[in-house]
mmCIF file of C-alpha atoms in Angstrom:
data_model
loop_
_atom_site.group_PDB
_atom_site.id
_atom_site.type_symbol
_atom_site.label_atom_id
_atom_site.label_comp_id
_atom_site.label_asym_id
_atom_site.label_seq_id
_atom_site.Cartn_x
_atom_site.Cartn_y
_atom_site.Cartn_z
ATOM 1 C CA MET A 1 -0.049 0.118 -0.089
ATOM 2 C CA SER A 2 1.516 3.473 -0.920
ATOM 3 C CA ALA A 3 2.532 6.455 1.351
ATOM 4 C CA ALA A 4 0.257 8.275 -0.449
ATOM 5 C CA VAL A 5 -3.196 6.207 0.759
ATOM 6 C CA VAL A 6 -2.487 5.856 3.844
ATOM 7 C CA PRO A 7 -1.089 8.802 5.514
ATOM 8 C CA ALA A 8 1.332 8.660 8.264
ATOM 9 C CA PRO A 9 0.967 7.992 12.063
ATOM 10 C CA ALA A 10 0.590 11.541 14.103
ATOM 11 C CA LEU A 11 3.430 11.321 16.288
ATOM 12 C CA ALA A 12 3.951 12.817 19.398
ATOM 13 C CA PRO A 13 4.546 16.365 20.526
ATOM 14 C CA PRO A 14 8.590 16.599 21.075
ATOM 15 C CA ARG A 15 7.758 17.725 25.024
ATOM 16 C CA ARG A 16 6.018 13.855 25.292
ATOM 17 C CA ALA A 17 7.641 11.995 22.936
ATOM 18 C CA TRP A 18 10.111 11.026 26.110
ATOM 19 C CA LEU A 19 6.634 8.945 27.914
ATOM 20 C CA THR A 20 6.208 7.485 24.281
ATOM 21 C CA ASP A 21 9.819 6.056 24.721
ATOM 22 C CA LEU A 22 10.004 5.301 28.520
ATOM 23 C CA PRO A 23 8.035 2.083 27.892
ATOM 24 C CA VAL A 24 9.824 1.452 24.647
ATOM 25 C CA LEU A 25 13.279 1.441 26.460
ATOM 26 C CA ALA A 26 11.669 -0.979 29.389
ATOM 27 C CA VAL A 27 11.145 -3.187 25.984
ATOM 28 C CA ALA A 28 15.106 -2.199 24.782
ATOM 29 C CA VAL A 29 15.400 -4.077 28.107
ATOM 30 C CA VAL A 30 13.214 -7.241 28.217
ATOM 31 C CA TRP A 31 14.156 -8.292 24.632
ATOM 32 C CA GLY A 32 17.888 -8.441 25.408
ATOM 33 C CA ALA A 33 17.590 -10.209 27.891
ATOM 34 C CA SER A 34 15.125 -12.377 26.123
ATOM 35 C CA TYR A 35 17.994 -14.078 24.079
ATOM 36 C CA LEU A 36 20.141 -15.162 27.793
ATOM 37 C CA ALA A 37 16.944 -16.797 28.196
ATOM 38 C CA ALA A 38 15.753 -18.353 25.344
ATOM 39 C CA LYS A 39 19.423 -19.893 25.324
ATOM 40 C CA GLY A 40 18.928 -20.889 28.915
ATOM 41 C CA ILE A 41 16.106 -23.453 27.603
ATOM 42 C CA THR A 42 16.222 -24.459 24.492
ATOM 43 C CA THR A 43 17.800 -26.452 22.278
ATOM 44 C CA THR A 44 18.335 -27.583 18.400
ATOM 45 C CA HIS A 45 15.066 -29.801 18.767
ATOM 46 C CA THR A 46 12.839 -27.982 21.142
ATOM 47 C CA VAL A 47 12.607 -24.640 19.117
ATOM 48 C CA ILE A 48 9.125 -25.649 18.388
ATOM 49 C CA ALA A 49 8.210 -26.617 21.530
ATOM 50 C CA VAL A 50 9.128 -24.112 23.302
ATOM 51 C CA LEU A 51 7.680 -21.650 20.985
ATOM 52 C CA VAL A 52 4.408 -23.282 21.462
ATOM 53 C CA LEU A 53 4.333 -22.801 25.066
ATOM 54 C CA ARG A 54 5.738 -19.565 25.573
ATOM 55 C CA PHE A 55 2.437 -18.521 23.582
ATOM 56 C CA ALA A 56 0.215 -21.243 24.899
ATOM 57 C CA ILE A 57 1.164 -19.600 28.476
ATOM 58 C CA VAL A 58 -0.793 -15.673 27.421
ATOM 59 C CA LEU A 59 -2.649 -16.301 25.070
ATOM 60 C CA PRO A 60 -5.980 -17.607 26.843
ATOM 61 C CA VAL A 61 -5.412 -14.589 29.148
ATOM 62 C CA LEU A 62 -5.594 -11.736 26.465
ATOM 63 C CA VAL A 63 -8.356 -13.689 25.010
ATOM 64 C CA ALA A 64 -10.408 -13.760 28.262
ATOM 65 C CA THR A 65 -9.307 -9.840 29.103
ATOM 66 C CA GLY A 66 -10.078 -8.424 25.931
ATOM 67 C CA TRP A 67 -12.837 -10.586 24.281
ATOM 68 C CA ARG A 68 -15.448 -7.843 24.320
ATOM 69 C CA LYS A 69 -13.219 -5.565 22.133
ATOM 70 C CA LEU A 70 -11.668 -8.436 19.538
ATOM 71 C CA ARG A 71 -15.112 -8.857 19.491
ATOM 72 C CA ALA A 72 -15.262 -5.184 18.028
ATOM 73 C CA LEU A 73 -12.609 -6.049 15.484
ATOM 74 C CA THR A 74 -14.240 -5.732 11.424
ATOM 75 C CA GLY A 75 -12.483 -8.347 9.007
ATOM 76 C CA GLU A 76 -9.947 -6.353 8.146
ATOM 77 C CA GLN A 77 -8.391 -5.826 11.017
ATOM 78 C CA TRP A 78 -9.169 -9.413 11.099
ATOM 79 C CA ARG A 79 -7.318 -10.115 8.385
ATOM 80 C CA GLY A 80 -4.372 -7.081 8.950
ATOM 81 C CA ALA A 81 -3.253 -8.536 12.470
ATOM 82 C CA GLY A 82 -3.496 -11.781 11.046
ATOM 83 C CA LEU A 83 -1.046 -11.209 8.010
ATOM 84 C CA LEU A 84 1.297 -9.373 11.302
ATOM 85 C CA GLY A 85 1.191 -12.588 13.220
ATOM 86 C CA LEU A 86 2.343 -14.409 9.938
ATOM 87 C CA VAL A 87 5.836 -12.799 10.180
ATOM 88 C CA LEU A 88 5.749 -12.699 13.649
ATOM 89 C CA SER A 89 6.106 -16.352 13.355
ATOM 90 C CA GLY A 90 8.542 -16.477 11.499
ATOM 91 C CA ILE A 91 10.646 -13.877 12.979
ATOM 92 C CA PHE A 92 10.679 -16.174 16.346
ATOM 93 C CA LEU A 93 11.321 -19.020 14.317
ATOM 94 C CA LEU A 94 14.498 -17.472 12.475
ATOM 95 C CA GLU A 95 15.678 -15.817 16.206
ATOM 96 C CA THR A 96 14.907 -18.527 18.126
ATOM 97 C CA TYR A 97 16.678 -20.934 16.136
ATOM 98 C CA GLY A 98 19.625 -18.240 15.597
ATOM 99 C CA VAL A 99 20.199 -18.024 19.066
ATOM 100 C CA VAL A 100 20.356 -21.639 19.449
ATOM 101 C CA HIS A 101 23.489 -21.601 16.961
ATOM 102 C CA THR A 102 24.703 -18.692 17.607
ATOM 103 C CA SER A 103 26.197 -16.821 20.888
ATOM 104 C CA ALA A 104 23.922 -14.828 22.848
ATOM 105 C CA THR A 105 26.087 -11.807 22.244
ATOM 106 C CA ASN A 106 25.848 -12.449 18.452
ATOM 107 C CA ALA A 107 21.814 -12.700 18.373
ATOM 108 C CA GLY A 108 21.389 -8.936 20.283
ATOM 109 C CA LEU A 109 24.257 -7.535 18.240
ATOM 110 C CA ILE A 110 22.768 -8.968 14.636
ATOM 111 C CA ILE A 111 19.246 -8.092 15.312
ATOM 112 C CA SER A 112 19.979 -4.613 16.741
ATOM 113 C CA LEU A 113 20.682 -4.194 12.837
ATOM 114 C CA THR A 114 17.042 -3.819 12.954
ATOM 115 C CA MET A 115 17.258 0.065 13.575
ATOM 116 C CA VAL A 116 19.324 1.189 10.249
ATOM 117 C CA PHE A 117 16.683 -1.302 8.009
ATOM 118 C CA THR A 118 13.828 0.403 9.238
ATOM 119 C CA PRO A 119 14.976 3.952 8.480
ATOM 120 C CA LEU A 120 16.480 2.716 5.517
ATOM 121 C CA ALA A 121 13.769 0.444 4.215
ATOM 122 C CA GLU A 122 11.023 3.916 5.216
ATOM 123 C CA ALA A 123 13.080 6.296 2.927
ATOM 124 C CA ALA A 124 12.700 3.669 0.375
ATOM 125 C CA VAL A 125 8.724 2.986 0.578
ATOM 126 C CA THR A 126 8.334 7.083 1.312
ATOM 127 C CA ARG A 127 10.908 7.989 -1.308
ATOM 128 C CA VAL A 128 12.148 10.406 0.601
ATOM 129 C CA ARG A 129 16.454 10.210 0.517
ATOM 130 C CA PRO A 130 18.176 9.423 4.118
ATOM 131 C CA PRO A 131 20.732 12.128 5.077
ATOM 132 C CA ALA A 132 24.494 11.472 4.094
ATOM 133 C CA SER A 133 24.680 11.874 7.918
ATOM 134 C CA PHE A 134 22.420 8.945 8.726
ATOM 135 C CA VAL A 135 23.379 7.224 5.658
ATOM 136 C CA ALA A 136 27.651 7.176 7.078
ATOM 137 C CA ALA A 137 25.976 6.251 10.734
ATOM 138 C CA ALA A 138 24.449 3.504 9.533
ATOM 139 C CA GLY A 139 27.934 2.183 7.549
ATOM 140 C CA LEU A 140 29.579 2.788 10.683
ATOM 141 C CA SER A 141 27.205 0.654 12.622
ATOM 142 C CA VAL A 142 26.547 -1.994 10.776
ATOM 143 C CA ALA A 143 30.452 -2.313 9.958
ATOM 144 C CA GLY A 144 30.389 -1.431 14.183
ATOM 145 C CA VAL A 145 27.984 -4.959 14.009
ATOM 146 C CA ILE A 146 30.774 -7.072 12.458
ATOM 147 C CA LEU A 147 33.334 -6.080 14.030
ATOM 148 C CA LEU A 148 31.996 -7.191 17.671
ATOM 149 C CA THR A 149 31.372 -10.355 16.136
ATOM 150 C CA GLN A 150 34.179 -11.407 15.219
ATOM 151 C CA GLY A 151 35.902 -11.896 17.996
ATOM 152 C CA GLY A 152 38.517 -15.115 16.688
ATOM 153 C CA GLY A 153 39.101 -12.490 13.961
ATOM 154 C CA PHE A 154 37.776 -12.571 10.730
ATOM 155 C CA THR A 155 35.714 -15.653 10.287
ATOM 156 C CA SER A 156 32.585 -16.688 7.997
ATOM 157 C CA PRO A 157 29.307 -15.831 9.394
ATOM 158 C CA SER A 158 27.511 -19.034 11.187
ATOM 159 C CA ALA A 159 24.544 -20.899 10.194
ATOM 160 C CA GLY A 160 23.222 -18.647 13.569
ATOM 161 C CA ASP A 161 24.552 -15.369 12.674
ATOM 162 C CA LEU A 162 22.748 -15.526 9.578
ATOM 163 C CA LEU A 163 19.564 -16.645 10.690
ATOM 164 C CA MET A 164 19.234 -13.388 12.983
ATOM 165 C CA LEU A 165 20.781 -11.488 9.948
ATOM 166 C CA LEU A 166 17.040 -12.953 8.468
ATOM 167 C CA ALA A 167 15.026 -11.778 11.483
ATOM 168 C CA ALA A 168 16.182 -8.152 11.498
ATOM 169 C CA LEU A 169 15.070 -8.034 8.232
ATOM 170 C CA ALA A 170 11.473 -9.686 9.017
ATOM 171 C CA ARG A 171 11.813 -6.961 12.801
ATOM 172 C CA THR A 172 11.860 -4.482 9.615
ATOM 173 C CA VAL A 173 8.679 -5.959 7.561
ATOM 174 C CA HIS A 174 7.216 -5.970 10.484
ATOM 175 C CA VAL A 175 7.189 -2.653 12.045
ATOM 176 C CA LEU A 176 6.692 -1.160 8.645
ATOM 177 C CA ALA A 177 3.158 -2.754 8.005
ATOM 178 C CA MET A 178 2.268 -2.002 11.372
ATOM 179 C CA ALA A 179 2.861 1.372 10.855
ATOM 180 C CA ARG A 180 1.726 1.170 7.733
ATOM 181 C CA MET A 181 -1.636 -0.569 7.467
ATOM 182 C CA LYS A 182 -4.561 1.815 8.056
ATOM 183 C CA ALA A 183 -7.174 -1.139 10.033
ATOM 184 C CA VAL A 184 -4.362 -2.218 11.827
ATOM 185 C CA ARG A 185 -3.277 1.878 13.143
ATOM 186 C CA SER A 186 -7.067 1.919 14.061
ATOM 187 C CA ALA A 187 -7.397 -1.189 16.053
ATOM 188 C CA ASP A 188 -7.419 -1.833 19.827
ATOM 189 C CA SER A 189 -3.389 -2.393 20.608
ATOM 190 C CA LEU A 190 -4.350 -5.289 23.660
ATOM 191 C CA SER A 191 -6.929 -6.968 20.560
ATOM 192 C CA LEU A 192 -4.951 -6.744 17.304
ATOM 193 C CA THR A 193 -2.155 -7.688 19.855
ATOM 194 C CA THR A 194 -3.703 -10.869 20.669
ATOM 195 C CA VAL A 195 -5.049 -12.305 17.120
ATOM 196 C CA GLN A 196 -0.713 -11.887 16.056
ATOM 197 C CA LEU A 197 0.088 -13.873 19.145
ATOM 198 C CA GLY A 198 -3.064 -15.529 18.261
ATOM 199 C CA SER A 199 -1.635 -16.992 14.192
ATOM 200 C CA ALA A 200 2.272 -17.110 15.407
ATOM 201 C CA VAL A 201 0.860 -20.214 18.146
ATOM 202 C CA ALA A 202 -0.939 -21.696 15.418
ATOM 203 C CA VAL A 203 1.627 -22.425 13.201
ATOM 204 C CA PHE A 204 3.527 -23.211 15.911
ATOM 205 C CA ALA A 205 0.887 -25.924 17.024
ATOM 206 C CA VAL A 206 0.860 -26.415 13.351
ATOM 207 C CA LEU A 207 4.691 -26.924 13.141
ATOM 208 C CA ALA A 208 4.904 -29.058 16.434
ATOM 209 C CA ALA A 209 2.109 -31.666 14.676
ATOM 210 C CA LEU A 210 4.884 -32.374 11.824
ATOM 211 C CA PRO A 211 7.644 -35.523 12.355
ATOM 212 C CA GLY A 212 11.107 -34.272 12.546
ATOM 213 C CA THR A 213 10.510 -31.236 13.834
ATOM 214 C CA GLY A 214 11.249 -31.930 17.385
ATOM 215 C CA ALA A 215 10.211 -32.315 20.608
ATOM 216 C CA SER A 216 6.371 -32.100 22.009
ATOM 217 C CA PRO A 217 5.489 -29.558 23.935
ATOM 218 C CA TRP A 218 3.700 -31.631 26.059
ATOM 219 C CA SER A 219 7.316 -33.786 26.852
ATOM 220 C CA VAL A 220 9.149 -30.577 26.959
ATOM 221 C CA ALA A 221 7.318 -28.728 29.761
ATOM 222 C CA ALA A 222 7.202 -32.510 31.106
ATOM 223 C CA ASP A 223 10.784 -32.702 31.558
ATOM 224 C CA PHE A 224 11.167 -28.896 32.647
ATOM 225 C CA GLY A 225 12.507 -27.684 35.960
ATOM 226 C CA PRO A 226 12.082 -24.574 38.246
ATOM 227 C CA ARG A 227 14.829 -22.544 36.251
ATOM 228 C CA GLU A 228 13.212 -23.808 32.673
ATOM 229 C CA TRP A 229 9.796 -23.132 33.518
ATOM 230 C CA ALA A 230 11.324 -19.533 35.571
ATOM 231 C CA GLY A 231 12.891 -19.207 31.491
ATOM 232 C CA LEU A 232 9.584 -19.254 29.795
ATOM 233 C CA ILE A 233 7.145 -17.597 32.457
ATOM 234 C CA PHE A 234 9.830 -14.217 31.522
ATOM 235 C CA LEU A 235 10.233 -14.890 27.683
ATOM 236 C CA SER A 236 6.155 -15.740 27.760
ATOM 237 C CA VAL A 237 4.733 -13.058 30.100
ATOM 238 C CA PHE A 238 7.471 -10.342 29.750
ATOM 239 C CA CYS A 239 9.319 -10.697 26.421
ATOM 240 C CA THR A 240 5.818 -11.188 24.488
ATOM 241 C CA LEU A 241 3.104 -10.037 26.102
ATOM 242 C CA PHE A 242 4.051 -6.551 28.366
ATOM 243 C CA ALA A 243 6.898 -6.101 24.409
ATOM 244 C CA PHE A 244 3.829 -6.708 22.039
ATOM 245 C CA PHE A 245 1.018 -4.751 23.439
ATOM 246 C CA VAL A 246 3.958 -1.859 24.218
ATOM 247 C CA GLN A 247 5.247 -1.882 20.647
ATOM 248 C CA MET A 248 1.394 -1.959 18.986
ATOM 249 C CA TRP A 249 0.327 0.766 21.325
ATOM 250 C CA SER A 250 3.801 2.935 20.695
ATOM 251 C CA VAL A 251 3.827 2.711 16.654
ATOM 252 C CA ARG A 252 0.988 4.592 16.688
ATOM 253 C CA ARG A 253 2.528 7.153 18.334
ATOM 254 C CA THR A 254 5.843 8.090 16.709
ATOM 255 C CA SER A 255 7.678 7.395 13.475
ATOM 256 C CA PRO A 256 8.446 3.025 12.336
ATOM 257 C CA SER A 257 12.101 4.522 12.860
ATOM 258 C CA ARG A 258 12.278 6.185 15.850
ATOM 259 C CA LEU A 259 10.499 2.660 17.289
ATOM 260 C CA PRO A 260 13.346 0.147 16.337
ATOM 261 C CA GLY A 261 16.175 2.271 17.625
ATOM 262 C CA CYS A 262 14.683 2.936 21.031
ATOM 263 C CA VAL A 263 13.276 -1.003 21.143
ATOM 264 C CA THR A 264 17.184 -2.201 20.341
ATOM 265 C CA LEU A 265 19.009 0.137 22.362
ATOM 266 C CA SER A 266 19.578 -2.141 25.041
ATOM 267 C CA ILE A 267 19.780 -5.236 23.514
#
């Protein structure tokens, strides 16, 4: 959908911008910690199972809490949020498999490239050339990430590094889509979060039922001890429920370029 059809979101006045930024910065903190938590409870054979459990824990609470507003969503809003949920499922698959196959440090550094990709993508969509100073800063940021992820000298990126790079690109698509889909911007944030997470958990449940996709969610849950459950609840409540509600709330109060910058600042 072109920029000529969809109006840009109204931005908060400068003196009130910090009221929007503070919750987003809190999301940055919990998302930064999410890579350590995910790496501590996930293996190659339990990625799908952990994702099912992570989303399924909060989904019934969301549905019960926002049932009235959820029913009030229009068909267009359901379709828009469902589409965003499909993108979201891809993001989490890429990120979770990525963090399993690379270090938590590399995962956090590479996903921070979202705040470089998003302004560039927004400039391409709106056909507004970014300032030369930003292009220079973006180049330095990319070079910095490359250097920081090369702990033992220059080597080929691992499979996990490449998956995290794809996840950063997918996050860029997700943020831009949220900002530019008219129906999504006008709907209740909690309802949109619920539909997105519901779409994502449906994808994960289908994948978990397929042969060869790893352990079942139930067997993984049965094997979890107190430490693993604490990590899963942290991922589910703080890194999923709180984080995506804030993201849906804030994307309509600030620009797409500013949002990933705040979100990835602490990663």
